[in-house]
Amino acid sequence: MTSYRVTCIPGDGIGPEIMAATKVAVAATGVTIDWIDVEAGAEVMDKYGTPLPQAVIDSVRDTKVAIKGPITTPVGSGFRSVNVGLRKELDLYANLRPAVSIPGVVSKYEGVDLVIVRENTEDLYAGVEHMVGKDAAESIKIITRKGTERIARFAFEYARREKRKKVTAVHKANIMKCTDGLFLEVSREVAGDYPDIEFEDRIVDNMCMQLVQKPELYDVLLCPNLYGDIVSDLCAGLVGGLGVAPGANIGLEMAVFEPVHGSAPKYAGLDKADPTALTLSASLMLAHLGEAAAAHALFEAVRAVIGEGKRVTYDLGGTSGTKDMGEAIAEAVAKRI
Ligand code: NAD
């Protein structure tokens, strides 16, 4: 049987607890994983002098696949986000965020099935920011043909592989005619190579309203970095919130799987946080490794446990802790393998 080496970054806050629960659920699939545990985040600053030690980057380069818990980014401290740093350092240019309704998760919507493909390295996240004197600040938005072309191709290839029908490019080209104009122009050019997939575009503010009013009209959303960040949280809200939203950061050679949510520090160490988003991220990871049956079993097990509603965390209306919900998912996986 194949054994996979996967870098594991538990993160901080609720990260270590949801990671432990996820590992239990993954083990139940029978796929053998040799987890290479590495440390990153605010808590390792004293030990390594940086929140993103070189050993973490080296390990992901070596194993090519990683799973990551959330990491706290203190606001306005000059301490760079480990999450953004890792994506840039490893050139994980595509951020994939499925937003799929799960029966049993309380939400105003049913049957939502969207995927956000977010560009992960450019836009206002390039980090080119400075003060102009004391009373003004400037941030530079960077959009390139190369960056847009590869993310647009990623979105169309993904749509084709997953048998999805439509890609919608999200932009504000009416106002930002150069940057978002280029994003739209290149997205249109790439769409020409995929006549089997429908293509359309939406201005980001209208897109937000449309998603709230009729999410069923949309399928794959192709977004520059900042709009992708915002729109994906909106879509997470459509399917029940951050606790259930998985994600993947994918490059040409490497991939890092992580939930959309952050480190929820107020719940750290309380055995309270919902492991769903990270466990669903692990399902995406198993699919990426080519373990389709295990990925499917894990996905279905999460849906079954939530659907039953007996051993779920507070955010899903239950009283179970992180650990118990992880064990319930593992038991449900075992029935499906
Ligand atoms: P957050 O996602 O950590 O938490 C917001 C709220 O959502 C929480 O208070 C909680 O009510 C709920 N929540 C989130 N995840 C949950 C879970 N698994 N189970 C149950 N409830 C959950 O967002 P925030 O408070 O804005 O950010 C906290 C820290 O996380 C910040 O430092 C931020 O920079 C960082 N962050 C990291 C990542 C990442 O590592 N990829 C992503 C987003 C935010």
GROMACS .gro file of C-alpha atoms and ligand atoms in nm:
model
  381
    1MET     CA    1   0.000   0.000   0.000
    2THR     CA    2   0.123   0.353  -0.081
    3SER     CA    3   0.238   0.558   0.214
    4TYR     CA    4   0.240   0.938   0.183
    5ARG     CA    5   0.468   1.188   0.355
    6VAL     CA    6   0.270   1.499   0.446
    7THR     CA    7   0.398   1.808   0.628
    8CYS     CA    8   0.168   1.893   0.918
    9ILE     CA    9   0.157   2.250   1.054
   10PRO     CA   10  -0.091   2.243   1.346
   11GLY     CA   11  -0.079   2.624   1.383
   12ASP     CA   12  -0.187   2.807   1.698
   13GLY     CA   13  -0.513   2.898   1.876
   14ILE     CA   14  -0.762   2.618   1.803
   15GLY     CA   15  -0.521   2.473   1.541
   16PRO     CA   16  -0.362   2.190   1.745
   17GLU     CA   17  -0.702   2.061   1.866
   18ILE     CA   18  -0.873   2.056   1.527
   19MET     CA   19  -0.559   1.903   1.375
   20ALA     CA   20  -0.560   1.619   1.628
   21ALA     CA   21  -0.929   1.548   1.554
   22THR     CA   22  -0.863   1.559   1.179
   23LYS     CA   23  -0.573   1.315   1.204
   24VAL     CA   24  -0.798   1.065   1.385
   25ALA     CA   25  -1.060   1.094   1.108
   26VAL     CA   26  -0.798   1.061   0.829
   27ALA     CA   27  -0.647   0.754   0.997
   28ALA     CA   28  -0.988   0.584   0.978
   29THR     CA   29  -0.975   0.600   0.595
   30GLY     CA   30  -0.691   0.347   0.602
   31VAL     CA   31  -0.465   0.570   0.391
   32THR     CA   32  -0.118   0.554   0.546
   33ILE     CA   33   0.027   0.896   0.612
   34ASP     CA   34   0.365   0.969   0.761
   35TRP     CA   35   0.297   1.310   0.919
   36ILE     CA   36   0.603   1.536   0.938
   37ASP     CA   37   0.505   1.775   1.220
   38VAL     CA   38   0.661   2.123   1.203
   39GLU     CA   39   0.606   2.440   1.405
   40ALA     CA   40   0.509   2.786   1.280
   41GLY     CA   41   0.330   3.091   1.421
   42ALA     CA   42   0.353   3.353   1.692
   43GLU     CA   43   0.433   3.097   1.961
   44VAL     CA   44   0.761   2.990   1.796
   45MET     CA   45   0.895   3.347   1.750
   46ASP     CA   46   1.116   3.325   2.062
   47LYS     CA   47   1.253   2.985   1.969
   48TYR     CA   48   1.335   3.053   1.603
   49GLY     CA   49   1.332   3.435   1.573
   50THR     CA   50   1.068   3.410   1.300
   51PRO     CA   51   0.708   3.287   1.284
   52LEU     CA   52   0.787   3.099   0.963
   53PRO     CA   53   1.106   2.896   1.023
   54GLN     CA   54   1.298   2.781   0.716
   55ALA     CA   55   1.242   2.420   0.829
   56VAL     CA   56   0.870   2.460   0.754
   57ILE     CA   57   0.931   2.577   0.399
   58ASP     CA   58   1.197   2.308   0.345
   59SER     CA   59   0.961   2.038   0.468
   60VAL     CA   60   0.678   2.142   0.232
   61ARG     CA   61   0.928   2.160  -0.057
   62ASP     CA   62   1.037   1.808   0.033
   63THR     CA   63   0.696   1.642   0.088
   64LYS     CA   64   0.513   1.857  -0.175
   65VAL     CA   65   0.192   1.831   0.028
   66ALA     CA   66   0.103   1.992   0.360
   67ILE     CA   67  -0.196   2.033   0.587
   68LYS     CA   68  -0.211   2.347   0.796
   69GLY     CA   69  -0.411   2.473   1.091
   70PRO     CA   70  -0.480   2.846   1.131
   71ILE     CA   71  -0.210   3.085   1.250
   72THR     CA   72  -0.269   3.413   1.434
   73THR     CA   73  -0.153   3.734   1.265
   74PRO     CA   74  -0.133   4.014   1.522
   75VAL     CA   75  -0.284   4.329   1.370
   76GLY     CA   76  -0.054   4.621   1.285
   77SER     CA   77   0.256   4.474   1.452
   78GLY     CA   78   0.490   4.454   1.154
   79PHE     CA   79   0.473   4.077   1.201
   80ARG     CA   80   0.404   3.940   0.854
   81SER     CA   81   0.125   3.686   0.808
   82VAL     CA   82   0.269   3.333   0.801
   83ASN     CA   83  -0.022   3.233   0.582
   84VAL     CA   84   0.053   3.496   0.318
   85GLY     CA   85   0.430   3.431   0.356
   86LEU     CA   86   0.394   3.058   0.293
   87ARG     CA   87   0.173   3.109  -0.013
   88LYS     CA   88   0.421   3.356  -0.162
   89GLU     CA   89   0.737   3.164  -0.071
   90LEU     CA   90   0.607   2.840  -0.224
   91ASP     CA   91   0.428   3.018  -0.510
   92LEU     CA   92   0.095   2.856  -0.419
   93TYR     CA   93  -0.084   3.074  -0.669
   94ALA     CA   94  -0.430   2.919  -0.660
   95ASN     CA   95  -0.658   2.928  -0.359
   96LEU     CA   96  -0.951   2.691  -0.394
   97ARG     CA   97  -1.246   2.738  -0.161
   98PRO     CA   98  -1.553   2.520  -0.214
   99ALA     CA   99  -1.877   2.644  -0.052
  100VAL     CA  100  -2.119   2.353  -0.052
  101SER     CA  101  -2.436   2.323   0.158
  102ILE     CA  102  -2.423   2.046   0.417
  103PRO     CA  103  -2.764   1.916   0.531
  104GLY     CA  104  -2.795   1.978   0.904
  105VAL     CA  105  -2.587   2.296   0.906
  106VAL     CA  106  -2.814   2.586   0.994
  107SER     CA  107  -2.820   2.831   0.704
  108LYS     CA  108  -3.069   3.052   0.523
  109TYR     CA  109  -2.985   2.869   0.199
  110GLU     CA  110  -3.006   2.515   0.067
  111GLY     CA  111  -2.832   2.346  -0.223
  112VAL     CA  112  -2.549   2.599  -0.259
  113ASP     CA  113  -2.264   2.451  -0.462
  114LEU     CA  114  -1.998   2.712  -0.543
  115VAL     CA  115  -1.623   2.707  -0.578
  116ILE     CA  116  -1.412   3.018  -0.540
  117VAL     CA  117  -1.082   3.018  -0.727
  118ARG     CA  118  -0.882   3.303  -0.576
  119GLU     CA  119  -0.550   3.434  -0.709
  120ASN     CA  120  -0.314   3.400  -0.418
  121THR     CA  121   0.004   3.599  -0.482
  122GLU     CA  122  -0.075   3.941  -0.636
  123ASP     CA  123  -0.322   4.229  -0.599
  124LEU     CA  124  -0.315   4.435  -0.280
  125TYR     CA  125  -0.166   4.133  -0.100
  126ALA     CA  126   0.169   4.190  -0.271
  127GLY     CA  127   0.253   4.388   0.044
  128VAL     CA  128   0.388   4.699  -0.133
  129GLU     CA  129   0.261   4.948   0.124
  130HIS     CA  130   0.404   5.257   0.286
  131MET     CA  131   0.321   5.574   0.471
  132VAL     CA  132   0.329   5.898   0.275
  133GLY     CA  133   0.427   6.137   0.549
  134LYS     CA  134   0.236   6.099   0.877
  135ASP     CA  135  -0.118   6.138   0.753
  136ALA     CA  136  -0.150   5.932   0.437
  137ALA     CA  137  -0.075   5.576   0.338
  138GLU     CA  138  -0.037   5.409   0.003
  139SER     CA  139  -0.077   5.046  -0.107
  140ILE     CA  140   0.006   4.927  -0.455
  141LYS     CA  141  -0.223   4.688  -0.638
  142ILE     CA  142  -0.036   4.460  -0.874
  143ILE     CA  143  -0.204   4.250  -1.141
  144THR     CA  144   0.008   4.083  -1.411
  145ARG     CA  145  -0.077   3.904  -1.735
  146LYS     CA  146   0.122   3.600  -1.619
  147GLY     CA  147  -0.047   3.587  -1.277
  148THR     CA  148  -0.394   3.626  -1.425
  149GLU     CA  149  -0.338   3.382  -1.706
  150ARG     CA  150  -0.229   3.099  -1.478
  151ILE     CA  151  -0.514   3.149  -1.229
  152ALA     CA  152  -0.770   3.173  -1.513
  153ARG     CA  153  -0.634   2.851  -1.666
  154PHE     CA  154  -0.647   2.688  -1.325
  155ALA     CA  155  -1.016   2.784  -1.291
  156PHE     CA  156  -1.109   2.652  -1.635
  157GLU     CA  157  -0.906   2.331  -1.596
  158TYR     CA  158  -1.069   2.278  -1.257
  159ALA     CA  159  -1.416   2.339  -1.407
  160ARG     CA  160  -1.347   2.088  -1.684
  161ARG     CA  161  -1.207   1.821  -1.451
  162GLU     CA  162  -1.490   1.856  -1.199
  163LYS     CA  163  -1.757   1.869  -1.472
  164ARG     CA  164  -1.867   2.218  -1.380
  165LYS     CA  165  -2.044   2.433  -1.632
  166LYS     CA  166  -1.957   2.798  -1.583
  167VAL     CA  167  -1.676   3.029  -1.477
  168THR     CA  168  -1.760   3.384  -1.363
  169ALA     CA  169  -1.475   3.638  -1.346
  170VAL     CA  170  -1.518   3.887  -1.060
  171HIS     CA  171  -1.367   4.235  -1.099
  172LYS     CA  172  -1.410   4.611  -1.067
  173ALA     CA  173  -1.284   4.696  -1.416
  174ASN     CA  174  -1.532   4.982  -1.450
  175ILE     CA  175  -1.328   5.177  -1.191
  176MET     CA  176  -0.982   5.013  -1.188
  177LYS     CA  177  -0.944   5.012  -1.562
  178CYS     CA  178  -0.575   4.913  -1.570
  179THR     CA  179  -0.548   4.647  -1.298
  180ASP     CA  180  -0.894   4.490  -1.300
  181GLY     CA  181  -0.921   4.574  -1.670
  182LEU     CA  182  -0.618   4.352  -1.734
  183PHE     CA  183  -0.762   4.078  -1.511
  184LEU     CA  184  -1.085   4.080  -1.713
  185GLU     CA  185  -0.914   4.102  -2.052
  186VAL     CA  186  -0.682   3.806  -1.981
  187SER     CA  187  -0.966   3.601  -1.824
  188ARG     CA  188  -1.166   3.654  -2.146
  189GLU     CA  189  -0.871   3.547  -2.360
  190VAL     CA  190  -0.822   3.228  -2.159
  191ALA     CA  191  -1.197   3.157  -2.172
  192GLY     CA  192  -1.161   3.143  -2.552
  193ASP     CA  193  -0.956   2.824  -2.512
  194TYR     CA  194  -1.240   2.652  -2.323
  195PRO     CA  195  -1.547   2.668  -2.547
  196ASP     CA  196  -1.708   2.381  -2.350
  197ILE     CA  197  -1.726   2.600  -2.035
  198GLU     CA  198  -1.958   2.900  -2.020
  199PHE     CA  199  -1.788   3.228  -1.928
  200GLU     CA  200  -1.931   3.550  -1.789
  201ASP     CA  201  -1.811   3.834  -1.568
  202ARG     CA  202  -1.958   4.032  -1.280
  203ILE     CA  203  -1.857   4.355  -1.107
  204VAL     CA  204  -1.769   4.260  -0.750
  205ASP     CA  205  -2.037   4.466  -0.572
  206ASN     CA  206  -2.310   4.328  -0.798
  207MET     CA  207  -2.157   3.980  -0.752
  208CYS     CA  208  -2.203   4.006  -0.376
  209MET     CA  209  -2.567   4.102  -0.413
  210GLN     CA  210  -2.632   3.828  -0.668
  211LEU     CA  211  -2.471   3.566  -0.444
  212VAL     CA  212  -2.698   3.664  -0.157
  213GLN     CA  213  -3.009   3.669  -0.378
  214LYS     CA  214  -2.955   3.376  -0.613
  215PRO     CA  215  -2.641   3.174  -0.540
  216GLU     CA  216  -2.777   2.884  -0.747
  217LEU     CA  217  -2.698   3.079  -1.066
  218TYR     CA  218  -2.324   3.058  -1.002
  219ASP     CA  219  -2.069   2.780  -1.025
  220VAL     CA  220  -1.693   2.859  -1.033
  221LEU     CA  221  -1.595   3.215  -0.936
  222LEU     CA  222  -1.260   3.339  -1.068
  223CYS     CA  223  -1.135   3.622  -0.843
  224PRO     CA  224  -0.830   3.840  -0.790
  225ASN     CA  225  -0.682   3.806  -0.442
  226LEU     CA  226  -0.874   4.064  -0.235
  227TYR     CA  227  -1.220   4.011  -0.386
  228GLY     CA  228  -1.160   3.635  -0.358
  229ASP     CA  229  -1.089   3.670   0.012
  230ILE     CA  230  -1.406   3.869   0.075
  231VAL     CA  231  -1.635   3.676  -0.160
  232SER     CA  232  -1.521   3.342  -0.017
  233ASP     CA  233  -1.617   3.447   0.338
  234LEU     CA  234  -1.953   3.562   0.199
  235CYS     CA  235  -1.997   3.219   0.036
  236ALA     CA  236  -1.890   3.046   0.360
  237GLY     CA  237  -2.174   3.243   0.521
  238LEU     CA  238  -2.419   3.104   0.264
  239VAL     CA  239  -2.341   2.747   0.370
  240GLY     CA  240  -2.329   2.793   0.746
  241GLY     CA  241  -2.018   2.989   0.836
  242LEU     CA  242  -1.644   2.965   0.878
  243GLY     CA  243  -1.653   2.649   1.090
  244VAL     CA  244  -1.742   2.438   0.784
  245ALA     CA  245  -1.543   2.607   0.501
  246PRO     CA  246  -1.238   2.414   0.370
  247GLY     CA  247  -0.964   2.541   0.142
  248ALA     CA  248  -0.653   2.453  -0.056
  249ASN     CA  249  -0.353   2.653  -0.176
  250ILE     CA  250  -0.213   2.498  -0.489
  251GLY     CA  251   0.102   2.565  -0.693
  252LEU     CA  252   0.263   2.390  -0.986
  253GLU     CA  253   0.451   2.148  -0.761
  254MET     CA  254   0.313   2.185  -0.410
  255ALA     CA  255  -0.016   2.216  -0.226
  256VAL     CA  256  -0.109   2.327   0.125
  257PHE     CA  257  -0.457   2.242   0.254
  258GLU     CA  258  -0.611   2.464   0.523
  259PRO     CA  259  -0.949   2.584   0.648
  260VAL     CA  260  -1.077   2.930   0.556
  261HIS     CA  261  -1.121   3.026   0.921
  262GLY     CA  262  -0.861   3.170   1.155
  263SER     CA  263  -0.723   3.066   1.493
  264ALA     CA  264  -1.033   3.171   1.697
  265PRO     CA  265  -0.810   3.244   2.001
  266LYS     CA  266  -1.105   3.275   2.241
  267TYR     CA  267  -1.175   2.901   2.198
  268ALA     CA  268  -0.813   2.782   2.215
  269GLY     CA  269  -0.759   2.490   2.451
  270LEU     CA  270  -1.130   2.457   2.537
  271ASP     CA  271  -1.209   2.149   2.322
  272LYS     CA  272  -1.486   2.358   2.168
  273ALA     CA  273  -1.389   2.439   1.808
  274ASP     CA  274  -1.548   2.269   1.510
  275PRO     CA  275  -1.300   2.041   1.326
  276THR     CA  276  -1.519   2.028   1.010
  277ALA     CA  277  -1.337   2.286   0.795
  278LEU     CA  278  -0.997   2.128   0.854
  279THR     CA  279  -1.132   1.775   0.811
  280LEU     CA  280  -1.294   1.874   0.480
  281SER     CA  281  -0.960   2.031   0.382
  282ALA     CA  282  -0.804   1.691   0.455
  283SER     CA  283  -1.062   1.536   0.221
  284LEU     CA  284  -0.945   1.775  -0.053
  285MET     CA  285  -0.589   1.669   0.031
  286LEU     CA  286  -0.672   1.298  -0.006
  287ALA     CA  287  -0.830   1.370  -0.347
  288HIS     CA  288  -0.514   1.562  -0.446
  289LEU     CA  289  -0.305   1.258  -0.343
  290GLY     CA  290  -0.516   1.044  -0.576
  291GLU     CA  291  -0.705   0.869  -0.293
  292ALA     CA  292  -1.050   0.943  -0.435
  293ALA     CA  293  -1.238   0.673  -0.240
  294ALA     CA  294  -1.090   0.783   0.093
  295ALA     CA  295  -1.157   1.149   0.011
  296HIS     CA  296  -1.519   1.068  -0.068
  297ALA     CA  297  -1.564   0.855   0.246
  298LEU     CA  298  -1.427   1.135   0.465
  299PHE     CA  299  -1.650   1.396   0.297
  300GLU     CA  300  -1.958   1.176   0.333
  301ALA     CA  301  -1.870   1.091   0.695
  302VAL     CA  302  -1.857   1.462   0.786
  303ARG     CA  303  -2.194   1.516   0.618
  304ALA     CA  304  -2.343   1.215   0.799
  305VAL     CA  305  -2.223   1.324   1.144
  306ILE     CA  306  -2.353   1.678   1.089
  307GLY     CA  307  -2.677   1.550   0.936
  308GLU     CA  308  -2.739   1.330   1.241
  309GLY     CA  309  -2.663   1.628   1.465
  310LYS     CA  310  -2.587   1.421   1.778
  311ARG     CA  311  -2.210   1.452   1.815
  312VAL     CA  312  -2.142   1.800   1.680
  313THR     CA  313  -1.983   2.114   1.824
  314TYR     CA  314  -2.159   2.424   1.958
  315ASP     CA  315  -2.163   2.614   1.627
  316LEU     CA  316  -2.363   2.328   1.474
  317GLY     CA  317  -2.611   2.332   1.761
  318GLY     CA  318  -2.451   2.048   1.958
  319THR     CA  319  -2.269   2.001   2.287
  320SER     CA  320  -1.982   1.779   2.174
  321GLY     CA  321  -1.622   1.887   2.195
  322THR     CA  322  -1.368   1.892   1.911
  323LYS     CA  323  -1.227   1.554   2.012
  324ASP     CA  324  -1.563   1.377   2.031
  325MET     CA  325  -1.675   1.515   1.694
  326GLY     CA  326  -1.345   1.396   1.539
  327GLU     CA  327  -1.405   1.048   1.683
  328ALA     CA  328  -1.765   1.046   1.555
  329ILE     CA  329  -1.636   1.133   1.204
  330ALA     CA  330  -1.374   0.856   1.231
  331GLU     CA  331  -1.645   0.603   1.324
  332ALA     CA  332  -1.858   0.720   1.029
  333VAL     CA  333  -1.557   0.687   0.796
  334ALA     CA  334  -1.494   0.330   0.915
  335LYS     CA  335  -1.851   0.236   0.812
  336ARG     CA  336  -1.786   0.365   0.457
  337ILE     CA  337  -1.444   0.215   0.384
  338NAD     P1  338  -1.153   3.347   1.308
  338NAD     O1  339  -1.191   3.270   1.189
  338NAD     O2  340  -1.037   3.295   1.386
  338NAD     O3  341  -1.275   3.354   1.410
  338NAD     C1  342  -1.393   3.429   1.389
  338NAD     C2  343  -1.505   3.361   1.465
  338NAD     O4  344  -1.553   3.253   1.387
  338NAD     C3  345  -1.461   3.298   1.597
  338NAD     O5  346  -1.466   3.388   1.703
  338NAD     C4  347  -1.563   3.188   1.612
  338NAD     O6  348  -1.683   3.240   1.663
  338NAD     C5  349  -1.585   3.142   1.470
  338NAD     N1  350  -1.502   3.028   1.430
  338NAD     C6  351  -1.396   3.028   1.347
  338NAD     N2  352  -1.348   2.905   1.330
  338NAD     C7  353  -1.425   2.824   1.407
  338NAD     C8  354  -1.427   2.684   1.433
  338NAD     N3  355  -1.339   2.600   1.375
  338NAD     N4  356  -1.520   2.635   1.517
  338NAD     C9  357  -1.610   2.715   1.572
  338NAD     N5  358  -1.616   2.847   1.553
  338NAD    C10  359  -1.524   2.902   1.470
  338NAD     O7  360  -1.129   3.499   1.261
  338NAD     P2  361  -1.058   3.620   1.334
  338NAD     O8  362  -1.104   3.626   1.476
  338NAD     O9  363  -1.076   3.734   1.244
  338NAD    O10  364  -0.904   3.583   1.331
  338NAD    C11  365  -0.829   3.530   1.441
  338NAD    C12  366  -0.684   3.517   1.397
  338NAD    O11  367  -0.672   3.421   1.292
  338NAD    C13  368  -0.626   3.647   1.340
  338NAD    O12  369  -0.496   3.663   1.391
  338NAD    C14  370  -0.624   3.626   1.191
  338NAD    O13  371  -0.521   3.698   1.128
  338NAD    C15  372  -0.596   3.477   1.185
  338NAD     N6  373  -0.639   3.415   1.058
  338NAD    C16  374  -0.562   3.314   1.013
  338NAD    C17  375  -0.599   3.246   0.898
  338NAD    C18  376  -0.513   3.134   0.850
  338NAD    O14  377  -0.432   3.084   0.926
  338NAD     N7  378  -0.525   3.090   0.726
  338NAD    C19  379  -0.718   3.280   0.832
  338NAD    C20  380  -0.798   3.383   0.884
  338NAD    C21  381  -0.758   3.448   0.999
   0.00000   0.00000   0.00000
